Coordinates of C-alpha atoms in Angstrom, one line a residue:
M1 CA -44.2 -17.7 -8.1
A2 CA -42.4 -14.9 -9.9
S3 CA -39.2 -15.8 -11.7
L4 CA -36.0 -13.9 -11.0
P5 CA -34.8 -11.5 -13.7
V6 CA -32.0 -12.9 -15.9
I7 CA -28.8 -10.9 -15.6
N8 CA -26.0 -11.3 -18.0
Q9 CA -23.0 -12.0 -15.8
P10 CA -19.6 -13.3 -16.6
V11 CA -19.3 -17.0 -16.2
H12 CA -16.3 -16.5 -13.9
R13 CA -16.3 -14.3 -10.8
S14 CA -13.0 -12.9 -9.8
G15 CA -13.5 -11.8 -6.2
A16 CA -12.7 -15.1 -4.5
L17 CA -9.7 -15.6 -6.7
L18 CA -8.4 -12.1 -6.1
D19 CA -8.8 -12.7 -2.4
H20 CA -6.9 -15.9 -2.5
L21 CA -4.0 -14.4 -4.5
A22 CA -4.0 -11.4 -2.1
R23 CA -3.7 -13.7 0.9
R24 CA -0.9 -15.6 -0.7
M25 CA 0.9 -12.4 -1.6
R26 CA 0.4 -11.0 1.9
L27 CA 1.8 -14.1 3.5
R28 CA 4.9 -14.1 1.3
A29 CA 5.3 -10.4 1.8
E30 CA 5.1 -10.7 5.6
S31 CA 7.7 -13.5 5.5
V32 CA 10.2 -11.5 3.4
L33 CA 9.6 -8.3 5.3
A34 CA 10.0 -9.7 8.8
P35 CA 13.8 -10.2 8.6
L36 CA 14.0 -6.6 7.5
G37 CA 12.1 -5.5 10.6
L38 CA 9.1 -4.3 8.6
R39 CA 5.4 -5.1 8.1
P40 CA 3.3 -4.4 5.1
R41 CA 1.9 -1.3 6.6
H42 CA 5.4 0.1 7.2
L43 CA 6.2 -0.6 3.6
V44 CA 3.2 1.3 2.3
A45 CA 4.0 4.3 4.5
L46 CA 7.6 4.3 3.4
T47 CA 6.6 4.0 -0.3
V48 CA 4.2 6.9 0.0
L49 CA 6.8 9.1 1.7
R50 CA 9.4 8.3 -0.9
D51 CA 7.0 8.9 -3.8
R52 CA 5.8 12.2 -2.4
G53 CA 9.2 13.4 -1.2
G54 CA 7.7 13.5 2.3
S55 CA 4.3 14.4 3.7
T56 CA 2.6 16.0 6.6
Q57 CA 1.3 13.5 9.2
Q58 CA -2.3 14.6 8.4
S59 CA -1.9 14.1 4.7
L60 CA -0.3 10.7 5.3
A61 CA -3.2 9.6 7.5
T62 CA -5.6 10.6 4.7
T63 CA -3.6 8.8 2.0
L64 CA -3.3 5.7 4.1
E65 CA -6.9 5.9 5.2
M66 CA -5.9 5.6 8.8
D67 CA -6.9 7.3 12.0
G68 CA -4.4 10.0 13.0
T69 CA -3.6 8.2 16.2
N70 CA -2.8 5.0 14.4
V71 CA -0.5 6.9 12.0
V72 CA 1.4 8.4 14.9
G73 CA 1.9 4.9 16.3
L74 CA 3.1 3.7 12.9
L75 CA 5.5 6.7 12.5
N76 CA 6.8 6.1 16.1
E77 CA 7.8 2.5 15.0
L78 CA 9.5 3.8 11.9
E79 CA 11.2 6.6 13.7
A80 CA 12.5 4.2 16.4
E81 CA 14.2 2.3 13.5
K82 CA 15.6 5.7 12.2
L83 CA 13.8 5.1 8.9
I84 CA 11.9 8.4 9.0
E85 CA 12.4 11.8 10.5
R86 CA 9.7 14.1 11.8
R87 CA 10.1 17.8 12.1
R88 CA 7.9 20.8 12.5
S89 CA 6.6 22.4 9.4
P90 CA 8.1 25.8 8.7
E91 CA 4.8 27.0 7.4
D92 CA 2.7 25.8 10.3
R93 CA 4.5 24.9 13.6
R94 CA 1.5 22.8 14.7
R95 CA 2.1 20.3 11.9
H96 CA 4.8 17.7 11.5
V97 CA 6.5 17.0 8.2
V98 CA 7.6 13.4 7.7
E99 CA 10.5 12.4 5.4
L100 CA 12.5 9.3 4.8
T101 CA 16.0 9.1 6.1
K102 CA 18.9 7.6 4.1
A103 CA 18.5 4.4 6.2
G104 CA 14.8 4.5 5.3
I105 CA 15.6 4.8 1.6
R106 CA 18.0 1.8 1.8
R107 CA 15.6 -0.4 3.8
L108 CA 12.8 0.4 1.4
A109 CA 15.0 -0.6 -1.6
K110 CA 15.9 -3.9 0.1
S111 CA 12.2 -4.5 0.9
E112 CA 11.2 -3.9 -2.7
F113 CA 13.9 -6.3 -3.9
A114 CA 12.6 -9.0 -1.5
L115 CA 9.0 -8.3 -2.5
A116 CA 9.9 -8.8 -6.1
A117 CA 11.1 -12.3 -5.3
A118 CA 7.9 -13.0 -3.4
E119 CA 5.8 -11.7 -6.3
D120 CA 7.7 -13.9 -8.6
E121 CA 6.7 -16.9 -6.5
V122 CA 3.1 -16.0 -6.4
L123 CA 2.8 -15.0 -10.0
G124 CA 5.5 -17.3 -11.4
S125 CA 3.1 -18.9 -13.9
L126 CA 2.6 -15.6 -15.8
D127 CA 5.1 -14.3 -18.3
S128 CA 6.2 -10.6 -18.2
G129 CA 3.5 -9.6 -20.7
Q130 CA 0.8 -11.3 -18.8
R131 CA 2.0 -9.6 -15.6
E132 CA 1.9 -6.2 -17.2
T133 CA -1.6 -6.9 -18.5
L134 CA -2.6 -8.0 -15.0
Y135 CA -1.1 -4.9 -13.4
N136 CA -2.9 -2.7 -15.9
L137 CA -6.2 -4.4 -15.4
L138 CA -5.9 -4.2 -11.6
Q139 CA -4.9 -0.5 -11.8
Q140 CA -7.9 0.2 -14.0
A141 CA -10.2 -1.7 -11.6
A142 CA -8.7 0.2 -8.6
N143 CA -9.1 3.5 -10.3
G144 CA -12.6 2.7 -11.4
S145 CA -13.6 1.5 -7.9
V146 CA -12.4 4.8 -6.4
V147 CA -14.6 6.7 -8.9
N148 CA -17.5 4.4 -8.4
C149 CA -17.3 4.7 -4.6
G150 CA -17.2 8.5 -4.9
E151 CA -20.3 8.4 -7.2
A152 CA -22.1 6.2 -4.7
L153 CA -21.4 8.6 -1.9
D154 CA -22.8 11.5 -4.0
D155 CA -26.2 9.7 -4.5

């Protein structure tokens, strides 16, 4: 019987722990966003729109990695709450440009404040330096996984 090759792996694997923390964070996020009439997917869309100063629906769908039909549904929900505004693009009348309204900016700010408290609960055992290190490591892993996924697709 052939023996399996020995692979130097870290003693601790992070996947299950990251999944556990993500679930805890998601549950807390959902509970603090619900009174504000938002779900996590709303928050992500609002954040992207704020950070970009608006977006076309198509670009937003690409960024959120969502089907265009699902983005339209998401935007319909946000528009019903008067958190976003859609208008025709002056460059291409077939496209819609989406921007936050003043109400959307205010709701997003309230949401981020509420989420900070939820994050404090989940990551409360870490001091500010450890949280910054965790953030930087997660950012590095996220950026690296995007590159690695792209490389895998090119093979």
